[in-house]
Coordinates of C-alpha atoms and ligand atoms in Angstrom, one line a residue:
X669 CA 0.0 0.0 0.0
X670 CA 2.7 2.2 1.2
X671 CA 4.4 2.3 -2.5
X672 CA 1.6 3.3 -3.8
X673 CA 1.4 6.0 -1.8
X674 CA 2.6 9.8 -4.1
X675 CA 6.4 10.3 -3.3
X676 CA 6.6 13.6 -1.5
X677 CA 9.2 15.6 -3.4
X678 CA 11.0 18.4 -1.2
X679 CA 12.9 20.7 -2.6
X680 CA 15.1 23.8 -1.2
X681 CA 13.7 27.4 -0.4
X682 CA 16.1 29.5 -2.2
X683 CA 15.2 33.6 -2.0
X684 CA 11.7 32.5 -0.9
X685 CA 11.0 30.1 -4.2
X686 CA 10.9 26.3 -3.4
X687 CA 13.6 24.9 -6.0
X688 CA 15.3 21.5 -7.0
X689 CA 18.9 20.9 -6.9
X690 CA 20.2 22.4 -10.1
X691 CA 21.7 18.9 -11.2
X692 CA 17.9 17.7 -10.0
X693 CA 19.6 15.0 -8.2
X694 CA 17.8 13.6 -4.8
X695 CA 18.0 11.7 -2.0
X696 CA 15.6 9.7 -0.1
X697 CA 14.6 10.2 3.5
X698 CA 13.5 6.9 5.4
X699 CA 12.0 5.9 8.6
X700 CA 15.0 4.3 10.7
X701 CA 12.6 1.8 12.2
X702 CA 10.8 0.4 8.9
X703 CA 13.0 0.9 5.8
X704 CA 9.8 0.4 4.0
X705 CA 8.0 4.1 5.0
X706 CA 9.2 6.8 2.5
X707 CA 9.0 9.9 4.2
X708 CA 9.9 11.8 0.7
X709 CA 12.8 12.7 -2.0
X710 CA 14.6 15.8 -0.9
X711 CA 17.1 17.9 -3.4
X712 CA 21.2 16.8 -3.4
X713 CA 22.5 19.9 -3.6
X714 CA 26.0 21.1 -4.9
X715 CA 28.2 24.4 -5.0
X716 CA 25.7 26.0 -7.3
X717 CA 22.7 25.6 -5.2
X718 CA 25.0 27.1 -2.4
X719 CA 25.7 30.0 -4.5
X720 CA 22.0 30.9 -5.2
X721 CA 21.2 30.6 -1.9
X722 CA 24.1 32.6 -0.5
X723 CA 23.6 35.8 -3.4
X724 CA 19.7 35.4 -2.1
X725 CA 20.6 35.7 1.6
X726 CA 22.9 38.8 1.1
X727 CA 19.9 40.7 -0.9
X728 CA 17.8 39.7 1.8
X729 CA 20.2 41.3 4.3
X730 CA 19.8 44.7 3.2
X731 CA 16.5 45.3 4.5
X732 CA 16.5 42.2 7.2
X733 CA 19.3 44.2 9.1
X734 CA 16.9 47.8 9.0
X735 CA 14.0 46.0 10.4
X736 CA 13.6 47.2 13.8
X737 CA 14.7 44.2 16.3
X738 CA 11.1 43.9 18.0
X739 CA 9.4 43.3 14.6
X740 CA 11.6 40.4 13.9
X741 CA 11.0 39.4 17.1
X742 CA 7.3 39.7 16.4
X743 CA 7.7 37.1 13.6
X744 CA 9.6 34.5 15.9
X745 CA 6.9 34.7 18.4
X746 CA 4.3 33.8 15.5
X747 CA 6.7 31.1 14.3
X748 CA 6.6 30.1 17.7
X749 CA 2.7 29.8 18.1
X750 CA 2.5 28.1 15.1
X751 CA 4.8 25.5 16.3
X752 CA 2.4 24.9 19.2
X753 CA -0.8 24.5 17.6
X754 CA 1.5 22.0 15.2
X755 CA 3.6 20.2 17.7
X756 CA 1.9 17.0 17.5
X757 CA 1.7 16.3 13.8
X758 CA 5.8 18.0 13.5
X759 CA 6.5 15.2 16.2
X760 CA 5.5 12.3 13.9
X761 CA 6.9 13.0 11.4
X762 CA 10.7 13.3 13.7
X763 CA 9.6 10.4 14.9
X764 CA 9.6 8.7 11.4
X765 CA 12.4 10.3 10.0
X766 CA 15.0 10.2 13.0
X767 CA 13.5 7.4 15.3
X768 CA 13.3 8.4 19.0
X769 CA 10.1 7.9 20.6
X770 CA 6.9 10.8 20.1
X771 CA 7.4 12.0 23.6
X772 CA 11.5 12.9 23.2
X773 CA 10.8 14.3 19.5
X774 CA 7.5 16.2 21.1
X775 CA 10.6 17.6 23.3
X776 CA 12.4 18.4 20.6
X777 CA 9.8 20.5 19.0
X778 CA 9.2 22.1 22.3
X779 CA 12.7 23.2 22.7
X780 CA 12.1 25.1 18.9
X781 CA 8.9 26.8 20.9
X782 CA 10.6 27.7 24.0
X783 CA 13.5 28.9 22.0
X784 CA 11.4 31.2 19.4
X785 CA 10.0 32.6 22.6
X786 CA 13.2 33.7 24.6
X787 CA 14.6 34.8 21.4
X788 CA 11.7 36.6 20.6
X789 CA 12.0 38.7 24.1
X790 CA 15.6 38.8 22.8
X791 CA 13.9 41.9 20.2
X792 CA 13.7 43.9 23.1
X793 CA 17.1 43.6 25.4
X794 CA 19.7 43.2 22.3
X795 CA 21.6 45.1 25.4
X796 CA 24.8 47.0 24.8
X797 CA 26.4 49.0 27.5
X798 CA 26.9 53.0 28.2
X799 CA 29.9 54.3 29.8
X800 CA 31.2 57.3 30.6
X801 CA 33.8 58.7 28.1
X802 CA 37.4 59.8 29.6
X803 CA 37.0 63.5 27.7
X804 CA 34.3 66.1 28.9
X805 CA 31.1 66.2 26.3
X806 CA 31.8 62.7 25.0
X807 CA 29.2 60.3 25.0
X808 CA 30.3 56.4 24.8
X809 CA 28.4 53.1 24.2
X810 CA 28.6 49.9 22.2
X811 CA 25.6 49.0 20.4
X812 CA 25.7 44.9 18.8
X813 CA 25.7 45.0 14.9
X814 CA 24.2 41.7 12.6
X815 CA 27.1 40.0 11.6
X816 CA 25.4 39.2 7.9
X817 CA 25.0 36.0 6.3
X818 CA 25.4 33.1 8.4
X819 CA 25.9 29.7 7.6
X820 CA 25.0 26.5 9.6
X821 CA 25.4 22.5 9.5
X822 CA 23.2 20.9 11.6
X823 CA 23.3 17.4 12.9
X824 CA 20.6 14.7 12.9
X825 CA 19.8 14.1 16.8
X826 CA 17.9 17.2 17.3
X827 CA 16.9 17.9 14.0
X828 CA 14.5 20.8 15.0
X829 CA 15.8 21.9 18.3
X830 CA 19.4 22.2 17.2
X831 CA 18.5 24.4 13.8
X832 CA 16.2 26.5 16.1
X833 CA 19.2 27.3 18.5
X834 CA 20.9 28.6 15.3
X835 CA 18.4 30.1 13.3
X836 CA 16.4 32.2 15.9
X837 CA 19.3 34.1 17.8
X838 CA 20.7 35.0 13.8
X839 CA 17.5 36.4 12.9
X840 CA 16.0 38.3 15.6
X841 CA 19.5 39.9 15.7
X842 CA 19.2 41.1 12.2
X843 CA 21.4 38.0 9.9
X844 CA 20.1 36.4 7.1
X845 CA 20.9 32.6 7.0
X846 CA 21.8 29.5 4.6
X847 CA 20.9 26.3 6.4
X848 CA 22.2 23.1 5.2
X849 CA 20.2 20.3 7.3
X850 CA 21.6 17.3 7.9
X851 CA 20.9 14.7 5.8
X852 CA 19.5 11.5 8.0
X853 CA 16.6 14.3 9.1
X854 CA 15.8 16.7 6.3
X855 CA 12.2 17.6 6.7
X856 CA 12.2 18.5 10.4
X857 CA 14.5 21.1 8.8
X858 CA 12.1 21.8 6.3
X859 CA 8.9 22.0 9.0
X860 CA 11.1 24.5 10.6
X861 CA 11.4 26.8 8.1
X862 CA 8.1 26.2 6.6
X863 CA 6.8 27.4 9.8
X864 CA 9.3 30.9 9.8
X865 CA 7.5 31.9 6.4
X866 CA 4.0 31.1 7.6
X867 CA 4.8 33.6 10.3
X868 CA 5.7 36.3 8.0
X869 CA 9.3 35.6 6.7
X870 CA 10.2 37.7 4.2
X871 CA 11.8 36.2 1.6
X872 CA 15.8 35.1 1.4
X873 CA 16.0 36.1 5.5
X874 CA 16.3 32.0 5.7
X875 CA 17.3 29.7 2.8
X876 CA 17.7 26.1 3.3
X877 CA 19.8 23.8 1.2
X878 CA 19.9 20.4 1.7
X879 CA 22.1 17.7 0.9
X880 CA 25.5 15.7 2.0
X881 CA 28.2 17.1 3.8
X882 CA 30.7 17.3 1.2
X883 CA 28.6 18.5 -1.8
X884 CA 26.5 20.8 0.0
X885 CA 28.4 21.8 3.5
X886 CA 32.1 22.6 2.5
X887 CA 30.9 25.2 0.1
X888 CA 28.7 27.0 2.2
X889 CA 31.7 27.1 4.5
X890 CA 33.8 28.2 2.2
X891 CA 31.7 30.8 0.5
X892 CA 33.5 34.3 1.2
X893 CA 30.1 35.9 1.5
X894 CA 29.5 33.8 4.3
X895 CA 30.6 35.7 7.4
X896 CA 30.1 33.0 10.3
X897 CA 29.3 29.4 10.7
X898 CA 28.1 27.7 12.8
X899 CA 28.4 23.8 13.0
X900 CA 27.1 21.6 14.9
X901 CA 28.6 17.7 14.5
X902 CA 31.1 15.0 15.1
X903 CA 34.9 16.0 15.6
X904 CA 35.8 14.7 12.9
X905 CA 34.0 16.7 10.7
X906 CA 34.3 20.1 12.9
X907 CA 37.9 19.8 12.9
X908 CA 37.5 20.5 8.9
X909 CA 35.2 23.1 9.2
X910 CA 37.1 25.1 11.7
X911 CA 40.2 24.8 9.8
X912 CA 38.5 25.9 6.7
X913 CA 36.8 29.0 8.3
X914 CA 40.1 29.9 9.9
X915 CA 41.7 30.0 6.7
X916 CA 38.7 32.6 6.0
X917 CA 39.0 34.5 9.2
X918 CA 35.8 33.5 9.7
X919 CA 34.0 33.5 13.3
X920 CA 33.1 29.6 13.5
X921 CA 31.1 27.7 16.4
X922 CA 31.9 24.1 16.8
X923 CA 29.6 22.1 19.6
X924 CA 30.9 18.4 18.8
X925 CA 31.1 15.4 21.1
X926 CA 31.4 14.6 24.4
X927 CA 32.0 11.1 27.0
X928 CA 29.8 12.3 29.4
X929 CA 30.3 10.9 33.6
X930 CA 28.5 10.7 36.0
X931 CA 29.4 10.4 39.0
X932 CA 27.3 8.0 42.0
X933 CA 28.6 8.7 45.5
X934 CA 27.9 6.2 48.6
X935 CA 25.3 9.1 49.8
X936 CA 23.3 8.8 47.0
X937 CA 19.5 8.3 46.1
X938 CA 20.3 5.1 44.5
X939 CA 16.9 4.7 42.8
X940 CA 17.0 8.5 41.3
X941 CA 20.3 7.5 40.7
X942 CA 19.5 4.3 38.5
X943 CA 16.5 6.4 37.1
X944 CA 18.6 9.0 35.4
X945 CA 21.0 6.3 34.4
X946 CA 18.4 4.8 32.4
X947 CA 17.7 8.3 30.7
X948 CA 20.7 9.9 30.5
X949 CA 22.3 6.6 28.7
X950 CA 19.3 4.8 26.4
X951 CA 17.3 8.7 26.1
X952 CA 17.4 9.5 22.5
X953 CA 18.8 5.5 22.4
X954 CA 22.1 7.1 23.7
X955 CA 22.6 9.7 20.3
X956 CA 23.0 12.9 22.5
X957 CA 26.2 14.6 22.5
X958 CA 25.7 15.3 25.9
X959 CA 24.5 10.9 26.7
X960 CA 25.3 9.6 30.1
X961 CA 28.4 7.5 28.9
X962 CA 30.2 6.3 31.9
X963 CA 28.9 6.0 35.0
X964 CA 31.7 6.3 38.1
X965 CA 30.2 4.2 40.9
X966 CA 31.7 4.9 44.8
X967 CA 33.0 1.2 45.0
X968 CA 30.2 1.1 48.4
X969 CA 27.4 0.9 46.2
X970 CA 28.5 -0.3 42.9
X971 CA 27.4 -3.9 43.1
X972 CA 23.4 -2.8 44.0
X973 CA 23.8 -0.3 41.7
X974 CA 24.8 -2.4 38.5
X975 CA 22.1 -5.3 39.7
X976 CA 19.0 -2.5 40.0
X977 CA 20.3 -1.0 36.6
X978 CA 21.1 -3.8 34.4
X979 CA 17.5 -5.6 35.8
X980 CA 15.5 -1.8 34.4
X981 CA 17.7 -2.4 31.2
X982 CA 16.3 -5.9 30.5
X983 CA 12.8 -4.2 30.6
X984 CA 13.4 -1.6 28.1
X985 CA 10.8 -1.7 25.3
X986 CA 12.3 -1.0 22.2
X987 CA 10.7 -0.7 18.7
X988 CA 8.7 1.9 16.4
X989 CA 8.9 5.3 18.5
X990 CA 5.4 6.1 17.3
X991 CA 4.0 3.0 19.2
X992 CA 2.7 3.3 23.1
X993 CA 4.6 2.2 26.0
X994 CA 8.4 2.1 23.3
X995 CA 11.0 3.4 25.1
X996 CA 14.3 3.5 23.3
X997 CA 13.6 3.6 19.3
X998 CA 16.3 2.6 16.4
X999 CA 19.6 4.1 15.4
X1000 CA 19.1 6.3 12.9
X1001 CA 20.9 4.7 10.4
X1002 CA 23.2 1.4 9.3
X1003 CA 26.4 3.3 10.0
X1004 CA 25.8 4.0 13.7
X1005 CA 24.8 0.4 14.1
X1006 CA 27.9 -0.4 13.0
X1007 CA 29.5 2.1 15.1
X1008 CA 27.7 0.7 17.9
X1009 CA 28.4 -3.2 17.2
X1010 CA 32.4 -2.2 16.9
X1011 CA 32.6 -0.7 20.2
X1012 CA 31.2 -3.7 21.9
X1013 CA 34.1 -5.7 20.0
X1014 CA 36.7 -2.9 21.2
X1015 CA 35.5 -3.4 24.8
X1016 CA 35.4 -7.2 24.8
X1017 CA 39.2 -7.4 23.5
X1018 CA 40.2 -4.9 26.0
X1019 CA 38.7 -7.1 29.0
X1020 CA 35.6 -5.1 30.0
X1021 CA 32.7 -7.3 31.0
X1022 CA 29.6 -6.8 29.1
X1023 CA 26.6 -7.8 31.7
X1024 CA 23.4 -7.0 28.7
X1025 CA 22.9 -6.3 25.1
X1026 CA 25.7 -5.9 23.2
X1027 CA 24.1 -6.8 19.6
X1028 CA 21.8 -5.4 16.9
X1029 CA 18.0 -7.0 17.7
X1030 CA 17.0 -9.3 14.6
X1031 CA 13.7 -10.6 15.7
X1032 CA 10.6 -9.9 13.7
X1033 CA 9.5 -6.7 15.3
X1034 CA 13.2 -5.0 14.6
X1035 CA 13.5 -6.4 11.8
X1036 CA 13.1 -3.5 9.5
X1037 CA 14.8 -0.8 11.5
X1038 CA 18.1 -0.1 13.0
X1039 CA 17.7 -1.8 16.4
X1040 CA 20.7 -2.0 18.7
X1041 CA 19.9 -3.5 22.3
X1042 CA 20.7 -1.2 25.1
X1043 CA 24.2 -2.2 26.2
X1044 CA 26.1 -2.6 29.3
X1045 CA 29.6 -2.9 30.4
X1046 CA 31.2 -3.3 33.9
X1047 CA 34.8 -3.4 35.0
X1048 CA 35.5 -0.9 32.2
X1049 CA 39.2 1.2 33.2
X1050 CA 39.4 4.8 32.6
X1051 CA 42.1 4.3 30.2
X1052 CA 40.3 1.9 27.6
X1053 CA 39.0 3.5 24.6
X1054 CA 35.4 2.5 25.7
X1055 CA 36.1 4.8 28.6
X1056 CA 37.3 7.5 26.3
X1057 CA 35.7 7.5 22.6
X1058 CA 32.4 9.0 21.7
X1059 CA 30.6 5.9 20.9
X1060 CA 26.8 7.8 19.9
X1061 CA 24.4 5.2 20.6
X1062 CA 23.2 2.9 23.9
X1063 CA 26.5 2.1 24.9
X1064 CA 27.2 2.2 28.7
X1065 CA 30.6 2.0 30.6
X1066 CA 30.8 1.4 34.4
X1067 CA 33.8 1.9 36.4
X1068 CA 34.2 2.1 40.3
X1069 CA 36.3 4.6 42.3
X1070 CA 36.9 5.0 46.1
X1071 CA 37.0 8.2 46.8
X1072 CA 35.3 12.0 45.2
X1073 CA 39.3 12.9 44.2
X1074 CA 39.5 10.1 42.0
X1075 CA 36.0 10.2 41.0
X1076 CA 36.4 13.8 40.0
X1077 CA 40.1 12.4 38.0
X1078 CA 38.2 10.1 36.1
X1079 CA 35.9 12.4 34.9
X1080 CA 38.0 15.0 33.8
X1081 CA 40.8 12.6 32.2
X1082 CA 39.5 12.1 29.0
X1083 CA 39.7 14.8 26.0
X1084 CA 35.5 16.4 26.1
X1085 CA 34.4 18.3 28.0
X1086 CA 30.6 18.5 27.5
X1087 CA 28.1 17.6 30.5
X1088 CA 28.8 15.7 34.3
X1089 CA 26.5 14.9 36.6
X1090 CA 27.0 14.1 40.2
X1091 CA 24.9 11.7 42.8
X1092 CA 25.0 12.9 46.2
X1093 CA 23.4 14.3 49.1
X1094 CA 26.3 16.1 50.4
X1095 CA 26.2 19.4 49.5
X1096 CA 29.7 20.5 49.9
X1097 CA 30.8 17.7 47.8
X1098 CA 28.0 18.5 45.4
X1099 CA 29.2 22.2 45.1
X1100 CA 32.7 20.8 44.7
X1101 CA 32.1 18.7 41.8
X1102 CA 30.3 21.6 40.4
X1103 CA 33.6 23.5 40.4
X1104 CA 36.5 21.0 39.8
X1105 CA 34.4 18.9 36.7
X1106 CA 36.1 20.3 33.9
X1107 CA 32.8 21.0 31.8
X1108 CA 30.4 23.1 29.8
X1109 CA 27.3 21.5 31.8
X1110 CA 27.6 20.0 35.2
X1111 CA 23.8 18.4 36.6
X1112 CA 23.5 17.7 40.5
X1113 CA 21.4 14.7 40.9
X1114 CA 19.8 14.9 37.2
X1115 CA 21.7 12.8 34.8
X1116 CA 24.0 14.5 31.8
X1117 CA 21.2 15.7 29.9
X1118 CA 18.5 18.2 29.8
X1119 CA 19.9 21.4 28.9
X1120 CA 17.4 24.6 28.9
X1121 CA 17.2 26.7 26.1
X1122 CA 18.0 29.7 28.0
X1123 CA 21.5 28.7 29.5
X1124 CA 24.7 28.2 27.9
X1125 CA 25.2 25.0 25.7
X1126 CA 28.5 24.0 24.7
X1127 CA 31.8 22.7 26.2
X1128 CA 35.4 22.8 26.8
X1129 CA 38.3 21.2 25.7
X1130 CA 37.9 19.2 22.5
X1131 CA 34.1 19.3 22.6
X1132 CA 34.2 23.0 20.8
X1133 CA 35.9 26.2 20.2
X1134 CA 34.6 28.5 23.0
X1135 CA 31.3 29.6 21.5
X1136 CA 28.0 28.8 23.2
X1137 CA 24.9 28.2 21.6
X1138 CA 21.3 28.8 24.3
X1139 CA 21.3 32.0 26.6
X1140 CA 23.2 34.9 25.9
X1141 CA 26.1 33.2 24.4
X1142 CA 24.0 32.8 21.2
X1143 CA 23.3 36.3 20.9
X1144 CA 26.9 37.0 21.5
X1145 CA 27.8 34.9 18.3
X1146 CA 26.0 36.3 15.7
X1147 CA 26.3 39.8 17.0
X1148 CA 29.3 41.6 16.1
X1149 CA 30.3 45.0 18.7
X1150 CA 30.7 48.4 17.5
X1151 CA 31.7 51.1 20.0
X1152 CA 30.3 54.4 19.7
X1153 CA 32.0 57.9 20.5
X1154 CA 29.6 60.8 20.0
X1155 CA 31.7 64.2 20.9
X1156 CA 29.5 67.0 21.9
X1157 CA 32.4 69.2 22.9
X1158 CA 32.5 71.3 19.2
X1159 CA 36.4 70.4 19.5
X1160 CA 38.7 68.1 18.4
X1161 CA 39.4 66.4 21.6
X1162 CA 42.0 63.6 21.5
X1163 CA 41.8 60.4 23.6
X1164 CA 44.8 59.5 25.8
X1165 CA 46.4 62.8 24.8
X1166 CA 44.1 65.6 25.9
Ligands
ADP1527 P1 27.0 12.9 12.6 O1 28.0 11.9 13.0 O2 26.2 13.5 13.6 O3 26.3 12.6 11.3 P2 28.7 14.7 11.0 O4 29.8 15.5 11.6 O5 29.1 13.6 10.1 O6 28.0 14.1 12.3 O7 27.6 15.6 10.3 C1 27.1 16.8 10.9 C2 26.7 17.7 9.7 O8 27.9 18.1 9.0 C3 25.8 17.1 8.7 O9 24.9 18.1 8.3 C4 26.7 16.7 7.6 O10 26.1 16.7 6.3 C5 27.7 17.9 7.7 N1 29.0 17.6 7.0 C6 29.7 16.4 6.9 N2 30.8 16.5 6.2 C7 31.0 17.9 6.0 C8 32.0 18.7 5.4 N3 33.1 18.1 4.9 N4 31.8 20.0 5.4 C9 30.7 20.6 5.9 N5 29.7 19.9 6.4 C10 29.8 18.5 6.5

């Protein structure tokens, strides 16, 4: 019945027009947990498509930038209604394209809301600062400036969340923007934007281009009309992307991986504890940047903890994310299976003991998706790799310490820095986790995710390049300074001289 069904051809939104790929080559999008549902074609685009969409956001700029900030503010609060009344049907269709369950990609939408709404309040602060000048009759400020077109790669896990965090803080701030989604989740991309223009988008303020990395991101990264990027992706990739924008003196945000710990101290509520193990490792079936990936256990409670965990494992229900009572949905594609499966051979030769999972499911109700069963390994050491390497999907390390110093060495010796979360009622050693953990997000008795759209999201060391996306520190990236000296002397008055 299904193939019967009219193929849904998608196409980019280039200066306001919906167009093909000029070399009308196109990919398909697929359900990750039944090969067989088509979601719809969407363009391959190449340089060319890149360039149109780039000359269409620079026109666009001219008058974007002039609009006063509260009107483009007005428009993200629409966009942000609309999203609202169309949470539900946005949801299924992330569910079908991506694969984590209705209520996490309901979340996911929501996080697009709550972010069109703080971003929207944004058209009103936009804050600079006033100071007093060192010359009489001298008025001094700094007032943030657009920075122009921006360009952004966005991942598949939050594929409307994560172009949300880029896309609103660029536009209420006066940027026009090329979007190139990513290519496992096209259309949330696409819902997105089709949403900004039913609000009252003008034309070329957002273009989207979609496509693979190669074809369709290293141009847009490379374009010298572009002024910033912003990526978010695996380190692999952001390594290139930085390096390339560097070359363009280009202002570039990377948010990449992370090998998230948390930590479980003899004090702690061992069944919260267990409770955000379970989300913070199989949430999202463990494709987070920020997923609980090692859990440190105080050696006093490890053995309790690992029984009452790896028994709520077994439980899981795993399957189509659409259907009631599923709890951890597919992969989202063949690769990260694969990704998955090798890892569990890289922990096995190194001598860590896996106590569930460990495989791709085969049996008739996975057997059209990309199931991997949610996997557990104890006596892992901090130095192995599956202690260290982003593995991005339901892979779980355990390791034991004795005391909070080495708990806290653990945590911090690997090369992320991303989220930590500690377990304890002690609040002296809670507040010293907070400040030793050597990371962008630290959670106290939550597991590693759960960021808020109005705090900083990012991370140190080789998890990104400083920037922040969330809060302020978005509005700091795509807003350039310009200081302001406005003599009212009638002199020529000279600074550091007169
Ligand atoms: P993931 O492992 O989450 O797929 P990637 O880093 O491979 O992470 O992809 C993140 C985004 O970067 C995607 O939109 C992808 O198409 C894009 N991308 C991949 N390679 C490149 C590249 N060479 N230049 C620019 N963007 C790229």
């Amino acid at each position: 019945m299904r193939a019967k069904q009219a193929e849904k051809r998608y196409k980019n939104l280039i200066g306001g027009k919906w167009l093909a790929a000029h070399s009308r080559k196109t990919f398909e999008n697929r359900n990750p947990a039944d090969r067989d549902d088509l979601l719809g074609t969407f363009p391959s685009s190449g340089k060319a498509d890149v360039a149109a969409a780039v000359a269409a956001a620079k026109d666009a700029f001219a008058t974007w930038r002039l609009v006063p900030a509260p009107r483009r503010a007005e428009i993200l609060y629409r966009a942000g209604e609309l999203l609202a009344q169309r949470k539900e049907v946005y949801a299924r269709e992330m569910t079908r394209e991506m694969g984590k369950v209705l209520e996490e990609t309901c979340g996911d939408v929501q996080e697009a809301i709550d972010t069109a709404f703080y971003m929207a309040g944004e058209g009103r602060r936009l804050f600079g600062q006033t100071t007093p000048s060192e010359l009489p009759n001298k008025f001094a400020m700094s007032v943030r400036m657009p920075v122009g077109v921006c360009g952004m790669i966005a991942p598949w896990n939050f594929p409307m969340a994560i172009p949300s965090w880029k896309l609103f803080p660029a536009l209420v701030a006066g940027n026009t923007c090329v979007i190139k989604p990513a290519e496992d989740t096209p259309l949330s991309t696409h819902n997105l934007v089709q949403t900004l223009m039913d609000a009252g988008l003008p034309p070329g303020v957002v273009n989207v281009v979609h496509g693979f990395g190669p074809d369709a991101g290293a141009p847009l990264v490379e374009h010298p009309d572009v002024r910033a990027i912003s990526f978010t992706g695996s380190s692999e990739v952001g390594r290139i992307v930085g390096q390339v924008a560097a070359a363009h003196f280009k202002p570039c945000s990377l948010e990449m991986g992370g090998k998230n710990a948390m930590i479980v101290m003899d004090d702690a509520n061992l069944d919260l504890a267990v409770e955000g193990a379970l989300w913070g490792a199989f949430g999202t079936t463990g494709q987070r940047c920020t997923a609980t990936s090692r859990i440190l256990l105080h050696k006093k409670i490890a053995r309790v903890f690992t029984e009452q965990l790896v028994a709520r494992t077994k439980n899981l229900r795993i399957g189509n994310g659409l259907e009631k009572g599923i709890q951890m949905g597919p992969q989202v594609n063949q690769q990260q299976i694969e990704t998955s499966a090798r890892y569990v051979k890289i922990a096995l030769a190194e001598g860590a003991k896996l106590l569930v999972g460990g495989k791709p499911l085969r049996g008739a109700a996975h057997a059209k998706g990309f199931f991997f069963a949610p996997t557990i390994f104890s006596e892992v050491e901090p130095t192995m790799r599956i202690a260290q390497e982003e593995v991005f999907g339901p892979v779980l390390s355990l390791l034991q310490f004795g005391t909070f110093e080495q708990a806290i060495e653990i945590a911090n010796g690997i090369e992320y820095g991303l989220s930590t979360s500690i377990y304890t009622r002690d609040v002296n050693r809670a507040y010293a986790a907070v400040r030793d953990l050597e990371a962008g997000i630290t959670y106290v008795n939550a597991p590693t995710i759960g960021a808020e759209v109005h705090l900083p999201f990012g991370g140190v060391k080789q998890t990104g390049n400083g920037h922040r996306e969330g809060g302020t520190g978005a509005i700091d990236f795509y807003t350039t300074w310009k200081s302001v000296y406005v003599d009212y002397s009638d002199r020529l008055q000279r600074a550091q001289i007169d």
